[in-house]
Amino acid sequence: MGAEMNFYRMFYVAAGFTAILIGACIFDGPQNAKMVLMACGFLGLVAGALLTLGFCRKWKDGRVSPLLVAGIAFIVGGAVFDVCATLVHSPDLEHEANPLARTLLDAGISVDVVLLLGGSAQVFLVFTSVMIWMNLIIRLRWYEDRVREPGPSGLLGRLFGVPERGFRFLMGRRNDPEIAICGLGFLMVPIFAYRWYLGLEWFEVVPVSRIFVPVAMLVATLAFQWFWALRLSKKPA
């Protein structure tokens, strides 16, 4: 493995641990422990964002395309719309349902500090998401070739860089983080589509849904990715 690929693996591991740390904050537990987890998760988010800069080493032949620009606009627009809708309807965050923001507020952190921390986290999150999307679109031809390659893991495994059947290698050293991160690029669509949806919830344009809508978006995207790969695998290389 060359030095260039280390950025992908380092980001893959950092993102996994950050997700676990932040996810753990959602569950009930000692306030101090949740604050420590959130602080570590924030540092992981910053580290992950910086590591995505290493992706650029593989983008030497990258070109700006309508799909690339549309995706970036969709990601940034969804985040901005959601944040602005929140601030318009609940500037004091009294009605904010985000469990991380609520944890900070319940701990006695001032609204201004919570807004500052939340805004900073949003910047790093959106930057990381844009870089993951760009990595997919710029390296799409390379990713298509990897999906076409036959292997024991089957089509689903090839989509996410798993070398054997089953997903016990997802966090191990035997998976291919370059392929996995390309595969994750598809998930930027449902994630930020839901951000648009959350903004519309504030304006009461759509019903409040914290389970059905995000799950439906995720399933629809994974189904699209599966059929895209299935059709791709049947085409000659």
PDB file of C-alpha atoms in Angstrom:
ATOM      1  CA  MET A   1       0.000   0.000   0.000  1.00  0.00           C
ATOM      2  CA  GLY A   2       1.459   3.322  -1.052  1.00  0.00           C
ATOM      3  CA  ALA A   3       1.588   6.472   1.011  1.00  0.00           C
ATOM      4  CA  GLU A   4      -1.225   7.985  -1.059  1.00  0.00           C
ATOM      5  CA  MET A   5      -3.675   5.275  -0.037  1.00  0.00           C
ATOM      6  CA  ASN A   6      -2.964   5.898   3.626  1.00  0.00           C
ATOM      7  CA  PHE A   7      -5.140   9.000   3.474  1.00  0.00           C
ATOM      8  CA  TYR A   8      -8.110   6.866   2.525  1.00  0.00           C
ATOM      9  CA  ARG A   9      -7.491   4.306   5.240  1.00  0.00           C
ATOM     10  CA  MET A  10      -6.784   6.941   7.875  1.00  0.00           C
ATOM     11  CA  PHE A  11      -9.969   8.779   6.970  1.00  0.00           C
ATOM     12  CA  TYR A  12     -11.958   5.533   6.919  1.00  0.00           C
ATOM     13  CA  VAL A  13     -10.834   4.637  10.438  1.00  0.00           C
ATOM     14  CA  ALA A  14     -11.221   8.193  11.757  1.00  0.00           C
ATOM     15  CA  ALA A  15     -14.732   8.493  10.323  1.00  0.00           C
ATOM     16  CA  GLY A  16     -15.743   5.145  11.810  1.00  0.00           C
ATOM     17  CA  PHE A  17     -14.573   6.022  15.302  1.00  0.00           C
ATOM     18  CA  THR A  18     -16.054   9.522  15.083  1.00  0.00           C
ATOM     19  CA  ALA A  19     -19.432   8.093  14.111  1.00  0.00           C
ATOM     20  CA  ILE A  20     -19.289   5.681  17.057  1.00  0.00           C
ATOM     21  CA  LEU A  21     -18.353   8.447  19.505  1.00  0.00           C
ATOM     22  CA  ILE A  22     -21.050  10.833  18.310  1.00  0.00           C
ATOM     23  CA  GLY A  23     -23.617   8.052  18.115  1.00  0.00           C
ATOM     24  CA  ALA A  24     -22.881   7.110  21.727  1.00  0.00           C
ATOM     25  CA  CYS A  25     -23.834  10.635  22.807  1.00  0.00           C
ATOM     26  CA  ILE A  26     -27.422  10.025  21.724  1.00  0.00           C
ATOM     27  CA  PHE A  27     -28.006   7.391  24.409  1.00  0.00           C
ATOM     28  CA  ASP A  28     -28.674   8.218  28.028  1.00  0.00           C
ATOM     29  CA  GLY A  29     -25.642   8.314  30.266  1.00  0.00           C
ATOM     30  CA  PRO A  30     -23.646  10.468  32.660  1.00  0.00           C
ATOM     31  CA  GLN A  31     -23.556  14.086  31.497  1.00  0.00           C
ATOM     32  CA  ASN A  32     -19.781  14.375  31.919  1.00  0.00           C
ATOM     33  CA  ALA A  33     -19.170  11.232  29.895  1.00  0.00           C
ATOM     34  CA  LYS A  34     -21.373  12.503  27.064  1.00  0.00           C
ATOM     35  CA  MET A  35     -19.508  15.814  27.035  1.00  0.00           C
ATOM     36  CA  VAL A  36     -16.167  14.002  26.755  1.00  0.00           C
ATOM     37  CA  LEU A  37     -17.502  11.841  23.922  1.00  0.00           C
ATOM     38  CA  MET A  38     -18.766  14.919  22.102  1.00  0.00           C
ATOM     39  CA  ALA A  39     -15.407  16.671  22.468  1.00  0.00           C
ATOM     40  CA  CYS A  40     -13.586  13.627  21.101  1.00  0.00           C
ATOM     41  CA  GLY A  41     -16.138  13.324  18.321  1.00  0.00           C
ATOM     42  CA  PHE A  42     -15.608  16.971  17.360  1.00  0.00           C
ATOM     43  CA  LEU A  43     -11.847  16.450  17.193  1.00  0.00           C
ATOM     44  CA  GLY A  44     -12.447  13.354  15.062  1.00  0.00           C
ATOM     45  CA  LEU A  45     -14.645  15.404  12.736  1.00  0.00           C
ATOM     46  CA  VAL A  46     -11.884  17.974  12.312  1.00  0.00           C
ATOM     47  CA  ALA A  47      -9.280  15.270  11.712  1.00  0.00           C
ATOM     48  CA  GLY A  48     -11.504  13.550   9.151  1.00  0.00           C
ATOM     49  CA  ALA A  49     -12.052  16.798   7.255  1.00  0.00           C
ATOM     50  CA  LEU A  50      -8.316  17.446   7.089  1.00  0.00           C
ATOM     51  CA  LEU A  51      -7.598  13.887   5.952  1.00  0.00           C
ATOM     52  CA  THR A  52      -9.958  14.261   2.977  1.00  0.00           C
ATOM     53  CA  LEU A  53      -7.485  16.757   1.528  1.00  0.00           C
ATOM     54  CA  GLY A  54      -5.293  13.734   0.827  1.00  0.00           C
ATOM     55  CA  PHE A  55      -7.910  12.481  -1.644  1.00  0.00           C
ATOM     56  CA  CYS A  56      -6.765  15.186  -4.053  1.00  0.00           C
ATOM     57  CA  ARG A  57      -3.645  13.154  -4.826  1.00  0.00           C
ATOM     58  CA  LYS A  58      -5.863  10.800  -6.821  1.00  0.00           C
ATOM     59  CA  TRP A  59      -7.687  13.576  -8.677  1.00  0.00           C
ATOM     60  CA  LYS A  60      -4.991  14.504 -11.170  1.00  0.00           C
ATOM     61  CA  ASP A  61      -7.232  13.858 -14.177  1.00  0.00           C
ATOM     62  CA  GLY A  62     -10.382  15.257 -12.551  1.00  0.00           C
ATOM     63  CA  ARG A  63     -12.628  17.660 -14.441  1.00  0.00           C
ATOM     64  CA  VAL A  64     -15.521  19.857 -13.408  1.00  0.00           C
ATOM     65  CA  SER A  65     -18.809  18.345 -14.567  1.00  0.00           C
ATOM     66  CA  PRO A  66     -22.489  19.289 -14.175  1.00  0.00           C
ATOM     67  CA  LEU A  67     -23.010  16.301 -11.850  1.00  0.00           C
ATOM     68  CA  LEU A  68     -20.083  17.386  -9.691  1.00  0.00           C
ATOM     69  CA  VAL A  69     -21.363  20.952  -9.353  1.00  0.00           C
ATOM     70  CA  ALA A  70     -24.976  19.887  -8.839  1.00  0.00           C
ATOM     71  CA  GLY A  71     -23.957  17.537  -6.040  1.00  0.00           C
ATOM     72  CA  ILE A  72     -21.913  20.207  -4.273  1.00  0.00           C
ATOM     73  CA  ALA A  73     -24.798  22.678  -4.543  1.00  0.00           C
ATOM     74  CA  PHE A  74     -27.219  20.059  -3.223  1.00  0.00           C
ATOM     75  CA  ILE A  75     -24.999  19.256  -0.218  1.00  0.00           C
ATOM     76  CA  VAL A  76     -24.176  22.851   0.712  1.00  0.00           C
ATOM     77  CA  GLY A  77     -27.704  24.042  -0.009  1.00  0.00           C
ATOM     78  CA  GLY A  78     -29.293  21.334   2.138  1.00  0.00           C
ATOM     79  CA  ALA A  79     -27.100  22.155   5.124  1.00  0.00           C
ATOM     80  CA  VAL A  80     -27.586  25.923   4.783  1.00  0.00           C
ATOM     81  CA  PHE A  81     -31.362  25.563   4.345  1.00  0.00           C
ATOM     82  CA  ASP A  82     -31.681  23.320   7.405  1.00  0.00           C
ATOM     83  CA  VAL A  83     -29.570  25.631   9.598  1.00  0.00           C
ATOM     84  CA  CYS A  84     -31.333  28.795   8.414  1.00  0.00           C
ATOM     85  CA  ALA A  85     -34.760  27.227   8.925  1.00  0.00           C
ATOM     86  CA  THR A  86     -33.754  26.295  12.461  1.00  0.00           C
ATOM     87  CA  LEU A  87     -32.512  29.786  13.282  1.00  0.00           C
ATOM     88  CA  VAL A  88     -35.600  31.442  11.795  1.00  0.00           C
ATOM     89  CA  HIS A  89     -38.052  29.322  13.789  1.00  0.00           C
ATOM     90  CA  SER A  90     -36.013  28.779  16.956  1.00  0.00           C
ATOM     91  CA  PRO A  91     -33.193  31.337  17.292  1.00  0.00           C
ATOM     92  CA  ASP A  92     -32.801  30.475  20.970  1.00  0.00           C
ATOM     93  CA  LEU A  93     -32.729  26.737  20.089  1.00  0.00           C
ATOM     94  CA  GLU A  94     -35.609  26.123  22.508  1.00  0.00           C
ATOM     95  CA  HIS A  95     -37.317  23.844  19.992  1.00  0.00           C
ATOM     96  CA  GLU A  96     -34.162  22.315  18.510  1.00  0.00           C
ATOM     97  CA  ALA A  97     -34.480  18.514  18.570  1.00  0.00           C
ATOM     98  CA  ASN A  98     -30.867  17.673  17.697  1.00  0.00           C
ATOM     99  CA  PRO A  99     -29.714  15.444  20.581  1.00  0.00           C
ATOM    100  CA  LEU A 100     -26.167  16.818  20.502  1.00  0.00           C
ATOM    101  CA  ALA A 101     -27.345  20.420  20.761  1.00  0.00           C
ATOM    102  CA  ARG A 102     -29.792  19.439  23.482  1.00  0.00           C
ATOM    103  CA  THR A 103     -27.016  17.756  25.457  1.00  0.00           C
ATOM    104  CA  LEU A 104     -24.944  20.929  25.385  1.00  0.00           C
ATOM    105  CA  LEU A 105     -27.893  23.127  26.310  1.00  0.00           C
ATOM    106  CA  ASP A 106     -28.923  20.808  29.142  1.00  0.00           C
ATOM    107  CA  ALA A 107     -25.355  20.976  30.453  1.00  0.00           C
ATOM    108  CA  GLY A 108     -25.734  24.740  30.871  1.00  0.00           C
ATOM    109  CA  ILE A 109     -23.723  25.777  27.811  1.00  0.00           C
ATOM    110  CA  SER A 110     -24.910  29.158  26.532  1.00  0.00           C
ATOM    111  CA  VAL A 111     -26.855  29.376  23.290  1.00  0.00           C
ATOM    112  CA  ASP A 112     -24.128  31.489  21.670  1.00  0.00           C
ATOM    113  CA  VAL A 113     -21.473  28.867  22.422  1.00  0.00           C
ATOM    114  CA  VAL A 114     -23.726  26.071  21.189  1.00  0.00           C
ATOM    115  CA  LEU A 115     -24.332  28.007  17.973  1.00  0.00           C
ATOM    116  CA  LEU A 116     -20.596  28.549  17.550  1.00  0.00           C
ATOM    117  CA  LEU A 117     -19.752  24.884  18.139  1.00  0.00           C
ATOM    118  CA  GLY A 118     -22.645  23.713  15.997  1.00  0.00           C
ATOM    119  CA  GLY A 119     -21.716  26.055  13.169  1.00  0.00           C
ATOM    120  CA  SER A 120     -18.095  24.902  13.269  1.00  0.00           C
ATOM    121  CA  ALA A 121     -19.168  21.250  13.232  1.00  0.00           C
ATOM    122  CA  GLN A 122     -21.450  21.943  10.268  1.00  0.00           C
ATOM    123  CA  VAL A 123     -18.581  23.507   8.313  1.00  0.00           C
ATOM    124  CA  PHE A 124     -16.337  20.489   8.846  1.00  0.00           C
ATOM    125  CA  LEU A 125     -19.184  18.049   8.142  1.00  0.00           C
ATOM    126  CA  VAL A 126     -20.214  19.774   4.915  1.00  0.00           C
ATOM    127  CA  PHE A 127     -16.598  20.077   3.771  1.00  0.00           C
ATOM    128  CA  THR A 128     -16.043  16.363   4.375  1.00  0.00           C
ATOM    129  CA  SER A 129     -19.269  15.474   2.572  1.00  0.00           C
ATOM    130  CA  VAL A 130     -18.346  17.626  -0.429  1.00  0.00           C
ATOM    131  CA  MET A 131     -14.927  15.967  -0.605  1.00  0.00           C
ATOM    132  CA  ILE A 132     -16.490  12.493  -0.468  1.00  0.00           C
ATOM    133  CA  TRP A 133     -18.887  13.458  -3.269  1.00  0.00           C
ATOM    134  CA  MET A 134     -16.084  14.921  -5.381  1.00  0.00           C
ATOM    135  CA  ASN A 135     -14.014  11.792  -4.803  1.00  0.00           C
ATOM    136  CA  LEU A 136     -16.854   9.653  -6.167  1.00  0.00           C
ATOM    137  CA  ILE A 137     -17.567  11.759  -9.243  1.00  0.00           C
ATOM    138  CA  ILE A 138     -13.950  12.439 -10.178  1.00  0.00           C
ATOM    139  CA  ARG A 139     -12.973   8.781  -9.691  1.00  0.00           C
ATOM    140  CA  LEU A 140     -16.222   7.341 -11.047  1.00  0.00           C
ATOM    141  CA  ARG A 141     -14.580   5.592 -13.999  1.00  0.00           C
ATOM    142  CA  TRP A 142     -12.022   4.016 -11.646  1.00  0.00           C
ATOM    143  CA  TYR A 143     -14.800   2.959  -9.262  1.00  0.00           C
ATOM    144  CA  GLU A 144     -16.793   1.436 -12.112  1.00  0.00           C
ATOM    145  CA  ASP A 145     -13.781  -0.692 -13.075  1.00  0.00           C
ATOM    146  CA  ARG A 146     -13.472  -1.956  -9.483  1.00  0.00           C
ATOM    147  CA  VAL A 147     -17.162  -2.863  -9.374  1.00  0.00           C
ATOM    148  CA  ARG A 148     -16.813  -4.824 -12.619  1.00  0.00           C
ATOM    149  CA  GLU A 149     -13.933  -6.916 -11.323  1.00  0.00           C
ATOM    150  CA  PRO A 150     -15.027 -10.428 -10.333  1.00  0.00           C
ATOM    151  CA  GLY A 151     -14.389 -11.517  -6.763  1.00  0.00           C
ATOM    152  CA  PRO A 152     -15.564 -13.836  -3.972  1.00  0.00           C
ATOM    153  CA  SER A 153     -17.357 -11.054  -2.084  1.00  0.00           C
ATOM    154  CA  GLY A 154     -20.133 -10.700  -4.649  1.00  0.00           C
ATOM    155  CA  LEU A 155     -21.548  -7.468  -6.053  1.00  0.00           C
ATOM    156  CA  LEU A 156     -22.435  -5.922  -2.697  1.00  0.00           C
ATOM    157  CA  GLY A 157     -18.947  -6.561  -1.381  1.00  0.00           C
ATOM    158  CA  ARG A 158     -17.364  -5.005  -4.453  1.00  0.00           C
ATOM    159  CA  LEU A 159     -19.459  -1.863  -3.969  1.00  0.00           C
ATOM    160  CA  PHE A 160     -17.862  -1.231  -0.588  1.00  0.00           C
ATOM    161  CA  GLY A 161     -14.436  -2.797  -0.972  1.00  0.00           C
ATOM    162  CA  VAL A 162     -15.067  -5.933   1.090  1.00  0.00           C
ATOM    163  CA  PRO A 163     -12.759  -8.721  -0.161  1.00  0.00           C
ATOM    164  CA  GLU A 164     -14.830 -11.688   1.048  1.00  0.00           C
ATOM    165  CA  ARG A 165     -18.459 -12.526   1.624  1.00  0.00           C
ATOM    166  CA  GLY A 166     -19.901 -10.950   4.735  1.00  0.00           C
ATOM    167  CA  PHE A 167     -19.005  -7.615   6.275  1.00  0.00           C
ATOM    168  CA  ARG A 168     -16.712  -8.683   9.105  1.00  0.00           C
ATOM    169  CA  PHE A 169     -13.846  -6.972   7.276  1.00  0.00           C
ATOM    170  CA  LEU A 170     -15.498  -3.531   7.157  1.00  0.00           C
ATOM    171  CA  MET A 171     -13.325  -2.156   9.948  1.00  0.00           C
ATOM    172  CA  GLY A 172     -10.361  -4.435   9.316  1.00  0.00           C
ATOM    173  CA  ARG A 173      -7.188  -4.029   7.343  1.00  0.00           C
ATOM    174  CA  ARG A 174      -8.252  -6.375   4.568  1.00  0.00           C
ATOM    175  CA  ASN A 175     -10.897  -4.119   3.096  1.00  0.00           C
ATOM    176  CA  ASP A 176     -10.123  -1.494   0.454  1.00  0.00           C
ATOM    177  CA  PRO A 177     -10.883   1.983   1.846  1.00  0.00           C
ATOM    178  CA  GLU A 178     -10.547   3.631  -1.562  1.00  0.00           C
ATOM    179  CA  ILE A 179     -13.434   1.580  -2.907  1.00  0.00           C
ATOM    180  CA  ALA A 180     -15.407   1.910   0.332  1.00  0.00           C
ATOM    181  CA  ILE A 181     -15.199   5.707   0.327  1.00  0.00           C
ATOM    182  CA  CYS A 182     -16.297   5.844  -3.312  1.00  0.00           C
ATOM    183  CA  GLY A 183     -19.258   3.655  -2.366  1.00  0.00           C
ATOM    184  CA  LEU A 184     -20.118   5.972   0.508  1.00  0.00           C
ATOM    185  CA  GLY A 185     -20.284   8.861  -1.953  1.00  0.00           C
ATOM    186  CA  PHE A 186     -23.736   7.681  -3.037  1.00  0.00           C
ATOM    187  CA  LEU A 187     -24.968   8.129   0.542  1.00  0.00           C
ATOM    188  CA  MET A 188     -24.365  11.877   0.411  1.00  0.00           C
ATOM    189  CA  VAL A 189     -27.599  12.097  -1.592  1.00  0.00           C
ATOM    190  CA  PRO A 190     -30.027  10.696   1.032  1.00  0.00           C
ATOM    191  CA  ILE A 191     -28.155  12.355   3.909  1.00  0.00           C
ATOM    192  CA  PHE A 192     -28.522  15.838   2.472  1.00  0.00           C
ATOM    193  CA  ALA A 193     -31.907  15.164   0.927  1.00  0.00           C
ATOM    194  CA  TYR A 194     -32.994  14.635   4.512  1.00  0.00           C
ATOM    195  CA  ARG A 195     -31.393  17.942   5.481  1.00  0.00           C
ATOM    196  CA  TRP A 196     -33.637  19.606   2.893  1.00  0.00           C
ATOM    197  CA  TYR A 197     -36.562  17.686   4.352  1.00  0.00           C
ATOM    198  CA  LEU A 198     -35.723  18.837   7.890  1.00  0.00           C
ATOM    199  CA  GLY A 199     -35.752  22.436   6.691  1.00  0.00           C
ATOM    200  CA  LEU A 200     -39.163  21.913   5.113  1.00  0.00           C
ATOM    201  CA  GLU A 201     -40.400  20.435   8.407  1.00  0.00           C
ATOM    202  CA  TRP A 202     -39.736  23.750  10.127  1.00  0.00           C
ATOM    203  CA  PHE A 203     -41.940  25.512   7.549  1.00  0.00           C
ATOM    204  CA  GLU A 204     -44.614  22.797   7.984  1.00  0.00           C
ATOM    205  CA  VAL A 205     -44.497  21.972   4.281  1.00  0.00           C
ATOM    206  CA  VAL A 206     -43.982  18.274   5.016  1.00  0.00           C
ATOM    207  CA  PRO A 207     -44.977  16.123   8.016  1.00  0.00           C
ATOM    208  CA  VAL A 208     -42.439  15.527  10.765  1.00  0.00           C
ATOM    209  CA  SER A 209     -40.751  12.178  10.195  1.00  0.00           C
ATOM    210  CA  ARG A 210     -37.568  11.137  11.980  1.00  0.00           C
ATOM    211  CA  ILE A 211     -37.702   7.446  11.048  1.00  0.00           C
ATOM    212  CA  PHE A 212     -39.711   6.596   7.918  1.00  0.00           C
ATOM    213  CA  VAL A 213     -38.436   9.342   5.594  1.00  0.00           C
ATOM    214  CA  PRO A 214     -34.666   8.974   6.278  1.00  0.00           C
ATOM    215  CA  VAL A 215     -34.909   5.175   6.183  1.00  0.00           C
ATOM    216  CA  ALA A 216     -36.892   5.306   2.929  1.00  0.00           C
ATOM    217  CA  MET A 217     -34.331   7.668   1.389  1.00  0.00           C
ATOM    218  CA  LEU A 218     -31.465   5.434   2.463  1.00  0.00           C
ATOM    219  CA  VAL A 219     -33.105   2.251   1.168  1.00  0.00           C
ATOM    220  CA  ALA A 220     -33.980   3.912  -2.143  1.00  0.00           C
ATOM    221  CA  THR A 221     -30.386   5.082  -2.607  1.00  0.00           C
ATOM    222  CA  LEU A 222     -28.897   1.691  -1.770  1.00  0.00           C
ATOM    223  CA  ALA A 223     -31.355   0.036  -4.160  1.00  0.00           C
ATOM    224  CA  PHE A 224     -30.370   2.491  -6.903  1.00  0.00           C
ATOM    225  CA  GLN A 225     -26.671   1.828  -6.205  1.00  0.00           C
ATOM    226  CA  TRP A 226     -27.255  -1.921  -6.320  1.00  0.00           C
ATOM    227  CA  PHE A 227     -29.115  -1.863  -9.654  1.00  0.00           C
ATOM    228  CA  TRP A 228     -26.580   0.599 -11.081  1.00  0.00           C
ATOM    229  CA  ALA A 229     -23.796  -1.820 -10.155  1.00  0.00           C
ATOM    230  CA  LEU A 230     -25.761  -4.819 -11.420  1.00  0.00           C
ATOM    231  CA  ARG A 231     -26.259  -3.184 -14.802  1.00  0.00           C
ATOM    232  CA  LEU A 232     -22.636  -2.053 -14.849  1.00  0.00           C
ATOM    233  CA  SER A 233     -21.332  -5.548 -14.090  1.00  0.00           C
ATOM    234  CA  LYS A 234     -23.123  -6.901 -17.157  1.00  0.00           C
ATOM    235  CA  LYS A 235     -21.416  -4.456 -19.511  1.00  0.00           C
ATOM    236  CA  PRO A 236     -18.054  -5.324 -21.053  1.00  0.00           C
ATOM    237  CA  ALA A 237     -15.099  -3.603 -19.394  1.00  0.00           C
TER     238      ALA A 237
END
